[in-house]
Amino acid sequence: MGSRSFSRETALKVLFSLEFNNVEPSEALRLLLDSYSKKPEIEVVFVLNLVRGVLDNHEQLDDLIKKHSLHWKLSRLPLIEKNILRIGIYELLLSKDIPPKVVINEAIELGKKFGAEEAGSFINGILDSIYKTKETK
């Protein structure tokens, strides 16, 4: 796994922990890194940018999830898939240096690894729909 992929995974874990702990993102990241027996290779700045970007834009990101997830209420989405979608949408719309296909593929892989059985397909459908909508504007 590349350092960017593992960094996205780390950002997902930090976002998940922030749902339950009232700490700063950098503190949540430190606590997570301290839990590893071997220091992982991550891009700390990239992780914190993703986490802060998702936190700062969560209302806009959640609105897009609601708009593009037919027959699903945001409140019914599992927390892990919701955060994977938030990361993916943030990268698709607000991060200019990563190709959209890479963003979507990385999110699908996170969904397969951490989400429910159908998470990869679900995440692909929503991110693809958002990407196509973005392309037509």
PDB file of N, CA and C in Angstrom, residues 3-85:
ATOM      1  N   SER A   3       2.004   5.273   0.413  1.00  0.00           N
ATOM      2  CA  SER A   3       1.871   6.154   1.574  1.00  0.00           C
ATOM      3  C   SER A   3       0.620   7.028   1.485  1.00  0.00           C
ATOM      4  N   ARG A   4       0.210   7.411   0.266  1.00  0.00           N
ATOM      5  CA  ARG A   4      -1.016   8.202   0.131  1.00  0.00           C
ATOM      6  C   ARG A   4      -2.240   7.365   0.485  1.00  0.00           C
ATOM      7  N   SER A   5      -2.255   6.116   0.040  1.00  0.00           N
ATOM      8  CA  SER A   5      -3.380   5.230   0.365  1.00  0.00           C
ATOM      9  C   SER A   5      -3.474   5.017   1.871  1.00  0.00           C
ATOM     10  N   PHE A   6      -2.335   4.736   2.487  1.00  0.00           N
ATOM     11  CA  PHE A   6      -2.344   4.536   3.933  1.00  0.00           C
ATOM     12  C   PHE A   6      -2.679   5.841   4.650  1.00  0.00           C
ATOM     13  N   SER A   7      -2.286   6.964   4.077  1.00  0.00           N
ATOM     14  CA  SER A   7      -2.619   8.263   4.666  1.00  0.00           C
ATOM     15  C   SER A   7      -4.122   8.514   4.609  1.00  0.00           C
ATOM     16  N   ARG A   8      -4.771   8.116   3.515  1.00  0.00           N
ATOM     17  CA  ARG A   8      -6.235   8.234   3.434  1.00  0.00           C
ATOM     18  C   ARG A   8      -6.898   7.340   4.480  1.00  0.00           C
ATOM     19  N   GLU A   9      -6.391   6.136   4.606  1.00  0.00           N
ATOM     20  CA  GLU A   9      -6.909   5.204   5.607  1.00  0.00           C
ATOM     21  C   GLU A   9      -6.750   5.813   7.005  1.00  0.00           C
ATOM     22  N   THR A  10      -5.621   6.432   7.245  1.00  0.00           N
ATOM     23  CA  THR A  10      -5.375   7.078   8.536  1.00  0.00           C
ATOM     24  C   THR A  10      -6.339   8.240   8.749  1.00  0.00           C
ATOM     25  N   ALA A  11      -6.572   9.039   7.708  1.00  0.00           N
ATOM     26  CA  ALA A  11      -7.528  10.143   7.807  1.00  0.00           C
ATOM     27  C   ALA A  11      -8.920   9.611   8.144  1.00  0.00           C
ATOM     28  N   LEU A  12      -9.300   8.502   7.522  1.00  0.00           N
ATOM     29  CA  LEU A  12     -10.594   7.885   7.809  1.00  0.00           C
ATOM     30  C   LEU A  12     -10.677   7.484   9.279  1.00  0.00           C
ATOM     31  N   LYS A  13      -9.627   6.877   9.798  1.00  0.00           N
ATOM     32  CA  LYS A  13      -9.610   6.453  11.198  1.00  0.00           C
ATOM     33  C   LYS A  13      -9.678   7.663  12.136  1.00  0.00           C
ATOM     34  N   VAL A  14      -8.991   8.736  11.777  1.00  0.00           N
ATOM     35  CA  VAL A  14      -9.035   9.950  12.593  1.00  0.00           C
ATOM     36  C   VAL A  14     -10.442  10.537  12.583  1.00  0.00           C
ATOM     37  N   LEU A  15     -11.051  10.644  11.406  1.00  0.00           N
ATOM     38  CA  LEU A  15     -12.418  11.170  11.325  1.00  0.00           C
ATOM     39  C   LEU A  15     -13.387  10.315  12.135  1.00  0.00           C
ATOM     40  N   PHE A  16     -13.233   9.008  12.039  1.00  0.00           N
ATOM     41  CA  PHE A  16     -14.097   8.104  12.790  1.00  0.00           C
ATOM     42  C   PHE A  16     -13.920   8.345  14.290  1.00  0.00           C
ATOM     43  N   SER A  17     -12.690   8.481  14.742  1.00  0.00           N
ATOM     44  CA  SER A  17     -12.457   8.693  16.174  1.00  0.00           C
ATOM     45  C   SER A  17     -12.989  10.046  16.642  1.00  0.00           C
ATOM     46  N   LEU A  18     -12.957  11.035  15.755  1.00  0.00           N
ATOM     47  CA  LEU A  18     -13.459  12.360  16.127  1.00  0.00           C
ATOM     48  C   LEU A  18     -14.968  12.381  16.311  1.00  0.00           C
ATOM     49  N   GLU A  19     -15.659  11.385  15.756  1.00  0.00           N
ATOM     50  CA  GLU A  19     -17.103  11.274  15.964  1.00  0.00           C
ATOM     51  C   GLU A  19     -17.412  10.969  17.436  1.00  0.00           C
ATOM     52  N   PHE A  20     -16.443  10.403  18.149  1.00  0.00           N
ATOM     53  CA  PHE A  20     -16.667   9.951  19.520  1.00  0.00           C
ATOM     54  C   PHE A  20     -15.823  10.685  20.554  1.00  0.00           C
ATOM     55  N   ASN A  21     -14.802  11.395  20.111  1.00  0.00           N
ATOM     56  CA  ASN A  21     -13.884  12.060  21.030  1.00  0.00           C
ATOM     57  C   ASN A  21     -13.772  13.533  20.679  1.00  0.00           C
ATOM     58  N   ASN A  22     -13.868  14.370  21.669  1.00  0.00           N
ATOM     59  CA  ASN A  22     -13.791  15.810  21.469  1.00  0.00           C
ATOM     60  C   ASN A  22     -12.343  16.277  21.652  1.00  0.00           C
ATOM     61  N   VAL A  23     -11.538  16.010  20.622  1.00  0.00           N
ATOM     62  CA  VAL A  23     -10.137  16.437  20.632  1.00  0.00           C
ATOM     63  C   VAL A  23      -9.836  17.095  19.291  1.00  0.00           C
ATOM     64  N   GLU A  24      -8.719  17.766  19.241  1.00  0.00           N
ATOM     65  CA  GLU A  24      -8.277  18.370  17.987  1.00  0.00           C
ATOM     66  C   GLU A  24      -7.829  17.269  17.023  1.00  0.00           C
ATOM     67  N   PRO A  25      -7.967  17.499  15.718  1.00  0.00           N
ATOM     68  CA  PRO A  25      -7.525  16.491  14.751  1.00  0.00           C
ATOM     69  C   PRO A  25      -6.076  16.050  14.944  1.00  0.00           C
ATOM     70  N   SER A  26      -5.185  16.989  15.233  1.00  0.00           N
ATOM     71  CA  SER A  26      -3.774  16.625  15.408  1.00  0.00           C
ATOM     72  C   SER A  26      -3.587  15.719  16.627  1.00  0.00           C
ATOM     73  N   GLU A  27      -4.372  15.933  17.676  1.00  0.00           N
ATOM     74  CA  GLU A  27      -4.301  15.080  18.863  1.00  0.00           C
ATOM     75  C   GLU A  27      -4.860  13.690  18.553  1.00  0.00           C
ATOM     76  N   ALA A  28      -5.960  13.628  17.806  1.00  0.00           N
ATOM     77  CA  ALA A  28      -6.523  12.328  17.416  1.00  0.00           C
ATOM     78  C   ALA A  28      -5.524  11.551  16.562  1.00  0.00           C
ATOM     79  N   LEU A  29      -4.837  12.246  15.678  1.00  0.00           N
ATOM     80  CA  LEU A  29      -3.821  11.593  14.848  1.00  0.00           C
ATOM     81  C   LEU A  29      -2.668  11.095  15.711  1.00  0.00           C
ATOM     82  N   ARG A  30      -2.213  11.913  16.643  1.00  0.00           N
ATOM     83  CA  ARG A  30      -1.120  11.494  17.528  1.00  0.00           C
ATOM     84  C   ARG A  30      -1.504  10.248  18.316  1.00  0.00           C
ATOM     85  N   LEU A  31      -2.715  10.240  18.864  1.00  0.00           N
ATOM     86  CA  LEU A  31      -3.178   9.075  19.633  1.00  0.00           C
ATOM     87  C   LEU A  31      -3.221   7.822  18.753  1.00  0.00           C
ATOM     88  N   LEU A  32      -3.688   7.982  17.528  1.00  0.00           N
ATOM     89  CA  LEU A  32      -3.743   6.844  16.610  1.00  0.00           C
ATOM     90  C   LEU A  32      -2.334   6.338  16.306  1.00  0.00           C
ATOM     91  N   LEU A  33      -1.432   7.239  15.980  1.00  0.00           N
ATOM     92  CA  LEU A  33      -0.061   6.843  15.652  1.00  0.00           C
ATOM     93  C   LEU A  33       0.642   6.196  16.846  1.00  0.00           C
ATOM     94  N   ASP A  34       0.334   6.685  18.048  1.00  0.00           N
ATOM     95  CA  ASP A  34       0.920   6.095  19.257  1.00  0.00           C
ATOM     96  C   ASP A  34       0.438   4.667  19.490  1.00  0.00           C
ATOM     97  N   SER A  35      -0.700   4.308  18.911  1.00  0.00           N
ATOM     98  CA  SER A  35      -1.244   2.964  19.122  1.00  0.00           C
ATOM     99  C   SER A  35      -0.559   1.903  18.256  1.00  0.00           C
ATOM    100  N   TYR A  36       0.214   2.337  17.250  1.00  0.00           N
ATOM    101  CA  TYR A  36       0.920   1.388  16.384  1.00  0.00           C
ATOM    102  C   TYR A  36       2.227   0.963  17.036  1.00  0.00           C
ATOM    103  N   SER A  37       2.530  -0.323  16.947  1.00  0.00           N
ATOM    104  CA  SER A  37       3.803  -0.798  17.503  1.00  0.00           C
ATOM    105  C   SER A  37       4.971  -0.381  16.612  1.00  0.00           C
ATOM    106  N   LYS A  38       4.725  -0.311  15.312  1.00  0.00           N
ATOM    107  CA  LYS A  38       5.732   0.138  14.350  1.00  0.00           C
ATOM    108  C   LYS A  38       5.210   1.421  13.706  1.00  0.00           C
ATOM    109  N   LYS A  39       6.008   2.462  13.683  1.00  0.00           N
ATOM    110  CA  LYS A  39       5.569   3.751  13.126  1.00  0.00           C
ATOM    111  C   LYS A  39       5.276   3.595  11.636  1.00  0.00           C
ATOM    112  N   PRO A  40       4.018   3.851  11.239  1.00  0.00           N
ATOM    113  CA  PRO A  40       3.672   3.715   9.825  1.00  0.00           C
ATOM    114  C   PRO A  40       4.200   4.881   8.992  1.00  0.00           C
ATOM    115  N   GLU A  41       4.308   4.639   7.706  1.00  0.00           N
ATOM    116  CA  GLU A  41       4.754   5.671   6.783  1.00  0.00           C
ATOM    117  C   GLU A  41       3.522   6.407   6.251  1.00  0.00           C
ATOM    118  N   ILE A  42       3.302   7.606   6.772  1.00  0.00           N
ATOM    119  CA  ILE A  42       2.170   8.413   6.321  1.00  0.00           C
ATOM    120  C   ILE A  42       2.644   9.827   6.014  1.00  0.00           C
ATOM    121  N   GLU A  43       1.803  10.535   5.285  1.00  0.00           N
ATOM    122  CA  GLU A  43       2.051  11.945   4.996  1.00  0.00           C
ATOM    123  C   GLU A  43       1.176  12.749   5.962  1.00  0.00           C
ATOM    124  N   VAL A  44       1.759  13.171   7.073  1.00  0.00           N
ATOM    125  CA  VAL A  44       1.014  13.821   8.146  1.00  0.00           C
ATOM    126  C   VAL A  44       0.263  15.047   7.642  1.00  0.00           C
ATOM    127  N   VAL A  45       0.916  15.876   6.846  1.00  0.00           N
ATOM    128  CA  VAL A  45       0.268  17.094   6.336  1.00  0.00           C
ATOM    129  C   VAL A  45      -0.939  16.724   5.469  1.00  0.00           C
ATOM    130  N   PHE A  46      -0.794  15.716   4.624  1.00  0.00           N
ATOM    131  CA  PHE A  46      -1.890  15.252   3.773  1.00  0.00           C
ATOM    132  C   PHE A  46      -3.053  14.753   4.632  1.00  0.00           C
ATOM    133  N   VAL A  47      -2.754  13.953   5.648  1.00  0.00           N
ATOM    134  CA  VAL A  47      -3.797  13.434   6.544  1.00  0.00           C
ATOM    135  C   VAL A  47      -4.549  14.573   7.201  1.00  0.00           C
ATOM    136  N   LEU A  48      -3.824  15.500   7.789  1.00  0.00           N
ATOM    137  CA  LEU A  48      -4.470  16.608   8.503  1.00  0.00           C
ATOM    138  C   LEU A  48      -5.235  17.521   7.547  1.00  0.00           C
ATOM    139  N   ASN A  49      -4.724  17.723   6.334  1.00  0.00           N
ATOM    140  CA  ASN A  49      -5.468  18.518   5.344  1.00  0.00           C
ATOM    141  C   ASN A  49      -6.791  17.842   4.990  1.00  0.00           C
ATOM    142  N   LEU A  50      -6.768  16.520   4.794  1.00  0.00           N
ATOM    143  CA  LEU A  50      -8.010  15.791   4.509  1.00  0.00           C
ATOM    144  C   LEU A  50      -8.995  15.913   5.672  1.00  0.00           C
ATOM    145  N   VAL A  51      -8.506  15.663   6.865  1.00  0.00           N
ATOM    146  CA  VAL A  51      -9.377  15.694   8.045  1.00  0.00           C
ATOM    147  C   VAL A  51      -9.968  17.084   8.239  1.00  0.00           C
ATOM    148  N   ARG A  52      -9.133  18.085   8.194  1.00  0.00           N
ATOM    149  CA  ARG A  52      -9.626  19.459   8.394  1.00  0.00           C
ATOM    150  C   ARG A  52     -10.536  19.892   7.243  1.00  0.00           C
ATOM    151  N   GLY A  53     -10.203  19.472   6.032  1.00  0.00           N
ATOM    152  CA  GLY A  53     -11.052  19.798   4.888  1.00  0.00           C
ATOM    153  C   GLY A  53     -12.438  19.190   5.025  1.00  0.00           C
ATOM    154  N   VAL A  54     -12.495  17.950   5.459  1.00  0.00           N
ATOM    155  CA  VAL A  54     -13.796  17.297   5.669  1.00  0.00           C
ATOM    156  C   VAL A  54     -14.557  17.984   6.796  1.00  0.00           C
ATOM    157  N   LEU A  55     -13.876  18.260   7.901  1.00  0.00           N
ATOM    158  CA  LEU A  55     -14.545  18.906   9.031  1.00  0.00           C
ATOM    159  C   LEU A  55     -15.044  20.307   8.671  1.00  0.00           C
ATOM    160  N   ASP A  56     -14.232  21.065   7.971  1.00  0.00           N
ATOM    161  CA  ASP A  56     -14.605  22.442   7.611  1.00  0.00           C
ATOM    162  C   ASP A  56     -15.722  22.505   6.573  1.00  0.00           C
ATOM    163  N   ASN A  57     -15.875  21.454   5.779  1.00  0.00           N
ATOM    164  CA  ASN A  57     -16.851  21.457   4.687  1.00  0.00           C
ATOM    165  C   ASN A  57     -17.929  20.392   4.847  1.00  0.00           C
ATOM    166  N   HIS A  58     -18.090  19.852   6.063  1.00  0.00           N
ATOM    167  CA  HIS A  58     -18.976  18.693   6.234  1.00  0.00           C
ATOM    168  C   HIS A  58     -20.421  18.966   5.822  1.00  0.00           C
ATOM    169  N   GLU A  59     -20.929  20.168   6.014  1.00  0.00           N
ATOM    170  CA  GLU A  59     -22.320  20.454   5.625  1.00  0.00           C
ATOM    171  C   GLU A  59     -22.481  20.369   4.108  1.00  0.00           C
ATOM    172  N   GLN A  60     -21.571  20.979   3.367  1.00  0.00           N
ATOM    173  CA  GLN A  60     -21.612  20.920   1.904  1.00  0.00           C
ATOM    174  C   GLN A  60     -21.446  19.481   1.431  1.00  0.00           C
ATOM    175  N   LEU A  61     -20.529  18.743   2.046  1.00  0.00           N
ATOM    176  CA  LEU A  61     -20.285  17.348   1.666  1.00  0.00           C
ATOM    177  C   LEU A  61     -21.517  16.490   1.954  1.00  0.00           C
ATOM    178  N   ASP A  62     -22.119  16.683   3.125  1.00  0.00           N
ATOM    179  CA  ASP A  62     -23.313  15.911   3.476  1.00  0.00           C
ATOM    180  C   ASP A  62     -24.492  16.251   2.567  1.00  0.00           C
ATOM    181  N   ASP A  63     -24.606  17.508   2.171  1.00  0.00           N
ATOM    182  CA  ASP A  63     -25.677  17.885   1.230  1.00  0.00           C
ATOM    183  C   ASP A  63     -25.520  17.140  -0.091  1.00  0.00           C
ATOM    184  N   LEU A  64     -24.292  16.999  -0.556  1.00  0.00           N
ATOM    185  CA  LEU A  64     -24.055  16.267  -1.804  1.00  0.00           C
ATOM    186  C   LEU A  64     -24.337  14.770  -1.633  1.00  0.00           C
ATOM    187  N   ILE A  65     -24.000  14.221  -0.489  1.00  0.00           N
ATOM    188  CA  ILE A  65     -24.322  12.817  -0.238  1.00  0.00           C
ATOM    189  C   ILE A  65     -25.835  12.632  -0.283  1.00  0.00           C
ATOM    190  N   LYS A  66     -26.573  13.512   0.385  1.00  0.00           N
ATOM    191  CA  LYS A  66     -28.052  13.432   0.388  1.00  0.00           C
ATOM    192  C   LYS A  66     -28.593  13.528  -1.032  1.00  0.00           C
ATOM    193  N   LYS A  67     -28.080  14.458  -1.802  1.00  0.00           N
ATOM    194  CA  LYS A  67     -28.572  14.690  -3.159  1.00  0.00           C
ATOM    195  C   LYS A  67     -28.321  13.496  -4.082  1.00  0.00           C
ATOM    196  N   HIS A  68     -27.213  12.807  -3.888  1.00  0.00           N
ATOM    197  CA  HIS A  68     -26.815  11.748  -4.825  1.00  0.00           C
ATOM    198  C   HIS A  68     -27.053  10.328  -4.315  1.00  0.00           C
ATOM    199  N   SER A  69     -27.515  10.185  -3.086  1.00  0.00           N
ATOM    200  CA  SER A  69     -27.781   8.840  -2.571  1.00  0.00           C
ATOM    201  C   SER A  69     -29.284   8.592  -2.557  1.00  0.00           C
ATOM    202  N   LEU A  70     -29.772   8.112  -3.673  1.00  0.00           N
ATOM    203  CA  LEU A  70     -31.195   7.857  -3.813  1.00  0.00           C
ATOM    204  C   LEU A  70     -31.626   6.762  -2.847  1.00  0.00           C
ATOM    205  N   HIS A  71     -32.755   6.969  -2.228  1.00  0.00           N
ATOM    206  CA  HIS A  71     -33.375   5.991  -1.326  1.00  0.00           C
ATOM    207  C   HIS A  71     -32.592   5.763  -0.034  1.00  0.00           C
ATOM    208  N   TRP A  72     -31.653   6.627   0.275  1.00  0.00           N
ATOM    209  CA  TRP A  72     -30.911   6.517   1.528  1.00  0.00           C
ATOM    210  C   TRP A  72     -30.951   7.845   2.250  1.00  0.00           C
ATOM    211  N   LYS A  73     -31.288   7.809   3.520  1.00  0.00           N
ATOM    212  CA  LYS A  73     -31.189   8.998   4.352  1.00  0.00           C
ATOM    213  C   LYS A  73     -29.785   9.038   4.939  1.00  0.00           C
ATOM    214  N   LEU A  74     -29.244  10.217   5.059  1.00  0.00           N
ATOM    215  CA  LEU A  74     -27.897  10.380   5.599  1.00  0.00           C
ATOM    216  C   LEU A  74     -27.788   9.740   6.986  1.00  0.00           C
ATOM    217  N   SER A  75     -28.821   9.882   7.781  1.00  0.00           N
ATOM    218  CA  SER A  75     -28.796   9.338   9.142  1.00  0.00           C
ATOM    219  C   SER A  75     -28.736   7.809   9.161  1.00  0.00           C
ATOM    220  N   ARG A  76     -29.125   7.163   8.061  1.00  0.00           N
ATOM    221  CA  ARG A  76     -29.099   5.701   7.996  1.00  0.00           C
ATOM    222  C   ARG A  76     -27.779   5.152   7.452  1.00  0.00           C
ATOM    223  N   LEU A  77     -26.963   6.011   6.897  1.00  0.00           N
ATOM    224  CA  LEU A  77     -25.678   5.551   6.363  1.00  0.00           C
ATOM    225  C   LEU A  77     -24.742   5.176   7.504  1.00  0.00           C
ATOM    226  N   PRO A  78     -24.070   4.046   7.383  1.00  0.00           N
ATOM    227  CA  PRO A  78     -23.063   3.713   8.398  1.00  0.00           C
ATOM    228  C   PRO A  78     -21.993   4.795   8.456  1.00  0.00           C
ATOM    229  N   LEU A  79     -21.519   5.065   9.635  1.00  0.00           N
ATOM    230  CA  LEU A  79     -20.567   6.146   9.869  1.00  0.00           C
ATOM    231  C   LEU A  79     -19.300   5.990   9.038  1.00  0.00           C
ATOM    232  N   ILE A  80     -18.841   4.781   8.874  1.00  0.00           N
ATOM    233  CA  ILE A  80     -17.600   4.565   8.127  1.00  0.00           C
ATOM    234  C   ILE A  80     -17.793   4.939   6.656  1.00  0.00           C
ATOM    235  N   GLU A  81     -18.914   4.500   6.060  1.00  0.00           N
ATOM    236  CA  GLU A  81     -19.176   4.838   4.660  1.00  0.00           C
ATOM    237  C   GLU A  81     -19.407   6.335   4.477  1.00  0.00           C
ATOM    238  N   LYS A  82     -20.070   6.936   5.448  1.00  0.00           N
ATOM    239  CA  LYS A  82     -20.313   8.384   5.386  1.00  0.00           C
ATOM    240  C   LYS A  82     -18.980   9.136   5.361  1.00  0.00           C
ATOM    241  N   ASN A  83     -18.039   8.714   6.199  1.00  0.00           N
ATOM    242  CA  ASN A  83     -16.746   9.394   6.229  1.00  0.00           C
ATOM    243  C   ASN A  83     -15.906   9.091   4.996  1.00  0.00           C
ATOM    244  N   ILE A  84     -16.017   7.897   4.446  1.00  0.00           N
ATOM    245  CA  ILE A  84     -15.325   7.591   3.181  1.00  0.00           C
ATOM    246  C   ILE A  84     -15.865   8.496   2.080  1.00  0.00           C
ATOM    247  N   LEU A  85     -17.178   8.645   2.028  1.00  0.00           N
ATOM    248  CA  LEU A  85     -17.786   9.524   1.018  1.00  0.00           C
ATOM    249  C   LEU A  85     -17.348  10.972   1.221  1.00  0.00           C
TER     250      LEU A  85
END
